[in-house]
mmCIF file of C-alpha atoms in Angstrom:
data_model
loop_
_atom_site.group_PDB
_atom_site.id
_atom_site.type_symbol
_atom_site.label_atom_id
_atom_site.label_comp_id
_atom_site.label_asym_id
_atom_site.label_seq_id
_atom_site.Cartn_x
_atom_site.Cartn_y
_atom_site.Cartn_z
ATOM 1 C CA GLN A 96 262.065 144.461 242.774
ATOM 2 C CA VAL A 97 261.793 147.711 240.850
ATOM 3 C CA GLN A 98 264.687 150.074 241.469
ATOM 4 C CA LEU A 99 265.815 153.356 240.013
ATOM 5 C CA VAL A 100 269.365 154.241 240.989
ATOM 6 C CA GLN A 101 270.640 157.706 240.197
ATOM 7 C CA SER A 102 274.149 159.054 239.819
ATOM 8 C CA GLY A 103 275.856 160.962 242.587
ATOM 9 C CA ALA A 104 275.810 164.573 243.672
ATOM 10 C CA GLU A 105 277.289 167.230 241.417
ATOM 11 C CA VAL A 106 278.704 170.697 241.954
ATOM 12 C CA LYS A 107 278.747 172.901 238.887
ATOM 13 C CA LYS A 108 279.612 176.487 238.064
ATOM 14 C CA PRO A 109 277.058 178.825 236.505
ATOM 15 C CA GLY A 110 276.901 178.329 232.755
ATOM 16 C CA ALA A 111 278.048 174.698 232.911
ATOM 17 C CA SER A 112 276.041 171.573 232.089
ATOM 18 C CA VAL A 113 275.110 168.558 234.173
ATOM 19 C CA LYS A 114 274.023 165.090 233.114
ATOM 20 C CA VAL A 115 272.229 162.900 235.638
ATOM 21 C CA SER A 116 271.702 159.187 235.071
ATOM 22 C CA CYS A 117 268.930 156.919 236.293
ATOM 23 C CA LYS A 118 269.510 153.165 235.995
ATOM 24 C CA ALA A 119 266.371 151.055 236.094
ATOM 25 C CA SER A 120 266.070 147.423 237.118
ATOM 26 C CA GLY A 121 263.388 144.937 238.060
ATOM 27 C CA TYR A 122 260.992 145.690 235.203
ATOM 28 C CA THR A 123 260.833 145.908 231.422
ATOM 29 C CA PHE A 124 262.426 149.286 230.834
ATOM 30 C CA THR A 125 260.762 149.949 227.492
ATOM 31 C CA SER A 126 257.259 149.419 228.856
ATOM 32 C CA TYR A 127 257.247 152.647 230.842
ATOM 33 C CA GLY A 128 258.162 156.280 230.519
ATOM 34 C CA ILE A 129 260.490 158.173 232.805
ATOM 35 C CA SER A 130 259.684 161.583 234.203
ATOM 36 C CA TRP A 131 262.159 163.935 235.817
ATOM 37 C CA VAL A 132 261.055 166.043 238.764
ATOM 38 C CA ARG A 133 263.183 168.489 240.709
ATOM 39 C CA GLN A 134 262.928 170.058 244.129
ATOM 40 C CA ALA A 135 264.816 173.192 245.126
ATOM 41 C CA PRO A 136 265.946 173.358 248.774
ATOM 42 C CA GLY A 137 262.935 173.764 251.049
ATOM 43 C CA GLN A 138 260.612 174.083 248.061
ATOM 44 C CA GLY A 139 257.950 172.032 246.324
ATOM 45 C CA LEU A 140 258.063 169.710 243.341
ATOM 46 C CA GLU A 141 258.584 170.811 239.748
ATOM 47 C CA TRP A 142 258.072 168.576 236.722
ATOM 48 C CA MET A 143 260.843 168.886 234.171
ATOM 49 C CA GLY A 144 259.736 166.537 231.438
ATOM 50 C CA TRP A 145 259.082 162.998 230.286
ATOM 51 C CA ILE A 146 260.657 160.526 227.949
ATOM 52 C CA SER A 147 259.240 157.340 226.515
ATOM 53 C CA ALA A 148 261.681 154.509 227.038
ATOM 54 C CA TYR A 149 259.911 152.717 224.192
ATOM 55 C CA ASN A 150 260.579 155.150 221.365
ATOM 56 C CA GLY A 151 262.444 158.108 222.874
ATOM 57 C CA ASN A 152 259.614 160.600 222.443
ATOM 58 C CA THR A 153 259.952 163.517 224.809
ATOM 59 C CA ASN A 154 257.789 166.212 226.350
ATOM 60 C CA TYR A 155 259.606 168.987 228.164
ATOM 61 C CA ALA A 156 258.303 171.628 230.522
ATOM 62 C CA GLN A 157 258.030 174.861 228.599
ATOM 63 C CA LYS A 158 260.140 176.663 231.186
ATOM 64 C CA LEU A 159 263.121 174.393 230.408
ATOM 65 C CA GLN A 160 262.720 174.085 226.631
ATOM 66 C CA GLY A 161 266.063 174.608 224.953
ATOM 67 C CA ARG A 162 268.094 173.858 228.086
ATOM 68 C CA VAL A 163 267.088 170.286 228.875
ATOM 69 C CA THR A 164 267.568 167.053 226.963
ATOM 70 C CA MET A 165 266.297 163.659 228.086
ATOM 71 C CA THR A 166 267.574 160.450 226.550
ATOM 72 C CA THR A 167 267.541 156.737 227.227
ATOM 73 C CA ASP A 168 269.895 153.851 226.569
ATOM 74 C CA THR A 169 267.764 150.742 226.299
ATOM 75 C CA SER A 170 270.848 148.486 226.219
ATOM 76 C CA THR A 171 271.596 149.457 229.816
ATOM 77 C CA SER A 172 268.067 150.436 230.938
ATOM 78 C CA THR A 173 269.333 153.877 231.812
ATOM 79 C CA ALA A 174 267.689 157.266 231.440
ATOM 80 C CA TYR A 175 269.614 160.513 231.306
ATOM 81 C CA MET A 176 268.721 164.125 231.927
ATOM 82 C CA GLU A 177 271.085 166.857 230.753
ATOM 83 C CA LEU A 178 270.574 170.457 231.820
ATOM 84 C CA ARG A 179 272.674 173.181 230.210
ATOM 85 C CA SER A 180 273.485 176.808 230.983
ATOM 86 C CA LEU A 181 273.084 176.169 234.673
ATOM 87 C CA ARG A 182 272.033 179.012 236.963
ATOM 88 C CA SER A 183 271.980 179.270 240.716
ATOM 89 C CA ASP A 184 268.243 178.646 240.772
ATOM 90 C CA ASP A 185 268.827 175.234 239.175
ATOM 91 C CA THR A 186 270.254 174.103 242.510
ATOM 92 C CA ALA A 187 267.936 171.285 243.496
ATOM 93 C CA VAL A 188 267.508 167.598 244.089
ATOM 94 C CA TYR A 189 266.691 165.950 240.774
ATOM 95 C CA TYR A 190 264.542 162.820 240.755
ATOM 96 C CA CYS A 191 263.711 160.328 238.051
ATOM 97 C CA ALA A 192 260.453 158.435 238.376
ATOM 98 C CA ARG A 193 258.801 155.593 236.491
ATOM 99 C CA ASP A 194 255.795 156.992 234.707
ATOM 100 C CA LEU A 195 252.646 155.122 233.810
ATOM 101 C CA LEU A 196 249.763 155.572 236.235
ATOM 102 C CA GLY A 197 251.392 158.245 238.270
ATOM 103 C CA TRP A 198 255.029 158.114 239.286
ATOM 104 C CA ASP A 199 255.081 154.846 241.160
ATOM 105 C CA TYR A 200 258.810 154.321 241.661
ATOM 106 C CA TRP A 201 261.366 157.033 242.241
ATOM 107 C CA GLY A 202 265.115 157.273 242.232
ATOM 108 C CA GLN A 203 266.874 158.325 245.400
ATOM 109 C CA GLY A 204 267.519 161.817 244.067
ATOM 110 C CA THR A 205 270.659 163.607 242.887
ATOM 111 C CA LEU A 206 271.670 166.899 244.453
ATOM 112 C CA VAL A 207 272.956 169.355 241.884
ATOM 113 C CA THR A 208 274.527 172.468 243.352
ATOM 114 C CA VAL A 209 275.242 175.421 241.101
ATOM 115 C CA SER A 210 277.706 177.799 242.666
ATOM 116 C CA SER A 211 280.577 179.971 241.599
ATOM 117 C CA GLN B 160 253.135 180.468 243.163
ATOM 118 C CA SER B 161 251.850 176.961 242.635
ATOM 119 C CA VAL B 162 249.126 176.293 240.068
ATOM 120 C CA LEU B 163 247.252 174.049 242.511
ATOM 121 C CA THR B 164 246.427 175.431 245.944
ATOM 122 C CA GLN B 165 246.967 173.437 249.121
ATOM 123 C CA PRO B 166 246.961 174.592 252.740
ATOM 124 C CA PRO B 167 250.586 174.923 253.895
ATOM 125 C CA SER B 168 249.955 172.961 257.051
ATOM 126 C CA ALA B 169 247.580 170.513 258.683
ATOM 127 C CA SER B 170 247.636 168.649 261.958
ATOM 128 C CA GLY B 171 245.876 165.976 263.937
ATOM 129 C CA THR B 172 246.252 163.650 266.860
ATOM 130 C CA PRO B 173 246.846 159.907 266.571
ATOM 131 C CA GLY B 174 243.709 158.094 265.508
ATOM 132 C CA GLN B 175 242.049 161.200 264.069
ATOM 133 C CA ARG B 176 240.910 161.733 260.511
ATOM 134 C CA VAL B 177 242.437 164.622 258.607
ATOM 135 C CA THR B 178 241.791 165.934 255.142
ATOM 136 C CA ILE B 179 244.030 167.940 252.847
ATOM 137 C CA SER B 180 242.458 169.975 250.086
ATOM 138 C CA CYS B 181 243.782 170.773 246.642
ATOM 139 C CA SER B 182 242.104 173.474 244.576
ATOM 140 C CA GLY B 183 242.638 173.998 240.881
ATOM 141 C CA SER B 184 240.790 175.059 237.773
ATOM 142 C CA SER B 185 238.920 173.687 234.794
ATOM 143 C CA SER B 186 242.152 173.189 232.841
ATOM 144 C CA ASN B 187 243.768 170.924 235.401
ATOM 145 C CA ILE B 188 241.709 169.242 238.136
ATOM 146 C CA GLY B 189 238.452 170.012 236.352
ATOM 147 C CA SER B 190 239.409 167.955 233.309
ATOM 148 C CA ASN B 191 242.163 165.577 234.406
ATOM 149 C CA TYR B 192 243.013 163.061 237.083
ATOM 150 C CA VAL B 193 244.510 164.048 240.412
ATOM 151 C CA TYR B 194 247.470 162.326 242.005
ATOM 152 C CA TRP B 195 248.747 162.527 245.568
ATOM 153 C CA TYR B 196 252.293 162.024 246.805
ATOM 154 C CA GLN B 197 253.721 161.675 250.296
ATOM 155 C CA GLN B 198 257.240 162.856 251.008
ATOM 156 C CA LEU B 199 258.837 161.853 254.281
ATOM 157 C CA PRO B 200 261.700 164.072 255.434
ATOM 158 C CA GLY B 201 264.841 163.546 253.378
ATOM 159 C CA THR B 202 263.316 160.973 251.062
ATOM 160 C CA ALA B 203 261.871 160.789 247.564
ATOM 161 C CA PRO B 204 258.131 161.275 247.133
ATOM 162 C CA LYS B 205 255.899 158.218 247.211
ATOM 163 C CA LEU B 206 252.731 157.707 245.158
ATOM 164 C CA LEU B 207 249.716 157.529 247.464
ATOM 165 C CA ILE B 208 246.732 158.001 245.156
ATOM 166 C CA TYR B 209 246.446 157.870 241.381
ATOM 167 C CA ARG B 210 243.539 158.695 239.094
ATOM 168 C CA ASN B 211 241.673 160.618 241.822
ATOM 169 C CA ASN B 212 240.945 157.741 244.174
ATOM 170 C CA GLN B 213 243.000 154.662 243.315
ATOM 171 C CA ARG B 214 245.548 153.280 245.742
ATOM 172 C CA PRO B 215 248.693 151.542 244.514
ATOM 173 C CA SER B 216 249.308 148.159 246.051
ATOM 174 C CA GLY B 217 250.903 148.521 249.454
ATOM 175 C CA VAL B 218 249.279 151.843 250.321
ATOM 176 C CA PRO B 219 247.035 151.365 253.372
ATOM 177 C CA ASP B 220 243.321 151.930 252.938
ATOM 178 C CA ARG B 221 243.602 154.629 255.615
ATOM 179 C CA PHE B 222 244.486 156.864 252.688
ATOM 180 C CA SER B 223 241.710 157.865 250.304
ATOM 181 C CA GLY B 224 241.276 160.415 247.572
ATOM 182 C CA SER B 225 238.296 162.182 246.090
ATOM 183 C CA LYS B 226 237.591 164.809 243.487
ATOM 184 C CA SER B 227 234.683 167.110 242.826
ATOM 185 C CA GLY B 228 234.702 169.708 240.100
ATOM 186 C CA THR B 229 237.929 171.675 240.307
ATOM 187 C CA SER B 230 238.904 170.495 243.792
ATOM 188 C CA ALA B 231 240.294 167.321 245.263
ATOM 189 C CA SER B 232 240.943 166.002 248.742
ATOM 190 C CA LEU B 233 243.175 163.500 250.424
ATOM 191 C CA ALA B 234 241.806 161.939 253.582
ATOM 192 C CA ILE B 235 243.883 160.093 256.138
ATOM 193 C CA SER B 236 242.004 158.154 258.770
ATOM 194 C CA GLY B 237 243.420 156.544 261.885
ATOM 195 C CA LEU B 238 246.289 159.036 261.876
ATOM 196 C CA ARG B 239 249.664 157.601 262.888
ATOM 197 C CA SER B 240 252.934 159.263 263.827
ATOM 198 C CA GLU B 241 254.580 157.886 260.681
ATOM 199 C CA ASP B 242 252.104 159.866 258.557
ATOM 200 C CA GLU B 243 253.962 163.046 259.479
ATOM 201 C CA ALA B 244 255.214 164.206 256.087
ATOM 202 C CA ASP B 245 254.682 166.637 253.239
ATOM 203 C CA TYR B 246 251.792 165.871 250.894
ATOM 204 C CA TYR B 247 251.545 167.086 247.315
ATOM 205 C CA CYS B 248 248.710 166.977 244.811
ATOM 206 C CA ALA B 249 249.422 166.925 241.080
ATOM 207 C CA ALA B 250 247.402 167.148 237.879
ATOM 208 C CA TRP B 251 248.011 167.569 234.179
ATOM 209 C CA ASP B 252 247.549 171.057 232.704
ATOM 210 C CA ASP B 253 249.509 170.975 229.418
ATOM 211 C CA SER B 254 252.317 169.932 231.735
ATOM 212 C CA TRP B 255 252.293 168.437 235.196
ATOM 213 C CA VAL B 256 251.463 170.980 237.887
ATOM 214 C CA PHE B 257 251.632 170.619 241.634
ATOM 215 C CA GLY B 258 250.246 172.073 244.774
ATOM 216 C CA GLY B 259 252.716 173.817 247.036
ATOM 217 C CA GLY B 260 252.584 170.963 249.507
ATOM 218 C CA THR B 261 250.965 170.497 252.901
ATOM 219 C CA LYS B 262 253.078 169.724 255.928
ATOM 220 C CA LEU B 263 251.159 167.305 258.136
ATOM 221 C CA THR B 264 252.039 167.288 261.811
ATOM 222 C CA VAL B 265 250.888 164.509 264.107
ATOM 223 C CA LEU B 266 250.507 166.069 267.536
#
């Protein structure tokens, strides 16, 4: 069965970086893209960007350009999202999702808390 | 402010039919597909409808989607208590944009 398992919760100070992993199983990793979506506490969904697991092409939300990097490791079927220069308003649950015809499978979410 | 506009709340009684609207513009809903996601409390979103009106396998046919012009709707028939959740619409607009979400309460 398709599963996306994300790394655990993180607490970071303002200005630091965080790297969240998303390990895929149950399907051919390189046949799909991975999108990252975040959700601030009590708020709606925000798309952060997409990466092709086939060739590593990326498309980032303009708002996060320059602060976010998405990568994949096809040897371990794992996607990564790194966010730098963290601010308090980056506090959110971060989700990875398999991307083809919509986001049909999601990770369980990773809470990233940015606090001094 | 969200790019797509949804009512913040909706409600219905068990067995009823409810609809949730999603209003956009020519650059998003008017020219691209609409997707709907259900988010139960404390869980990750779940894909309900893709490409305006297609249901992934496993999604009951009580859920249906439609689109007309720059607006879309999600209809839920035979409302059940387990449908109580937040519902989000999404569309492409040079990046993915969402509605602010509609909290559905089953009375």
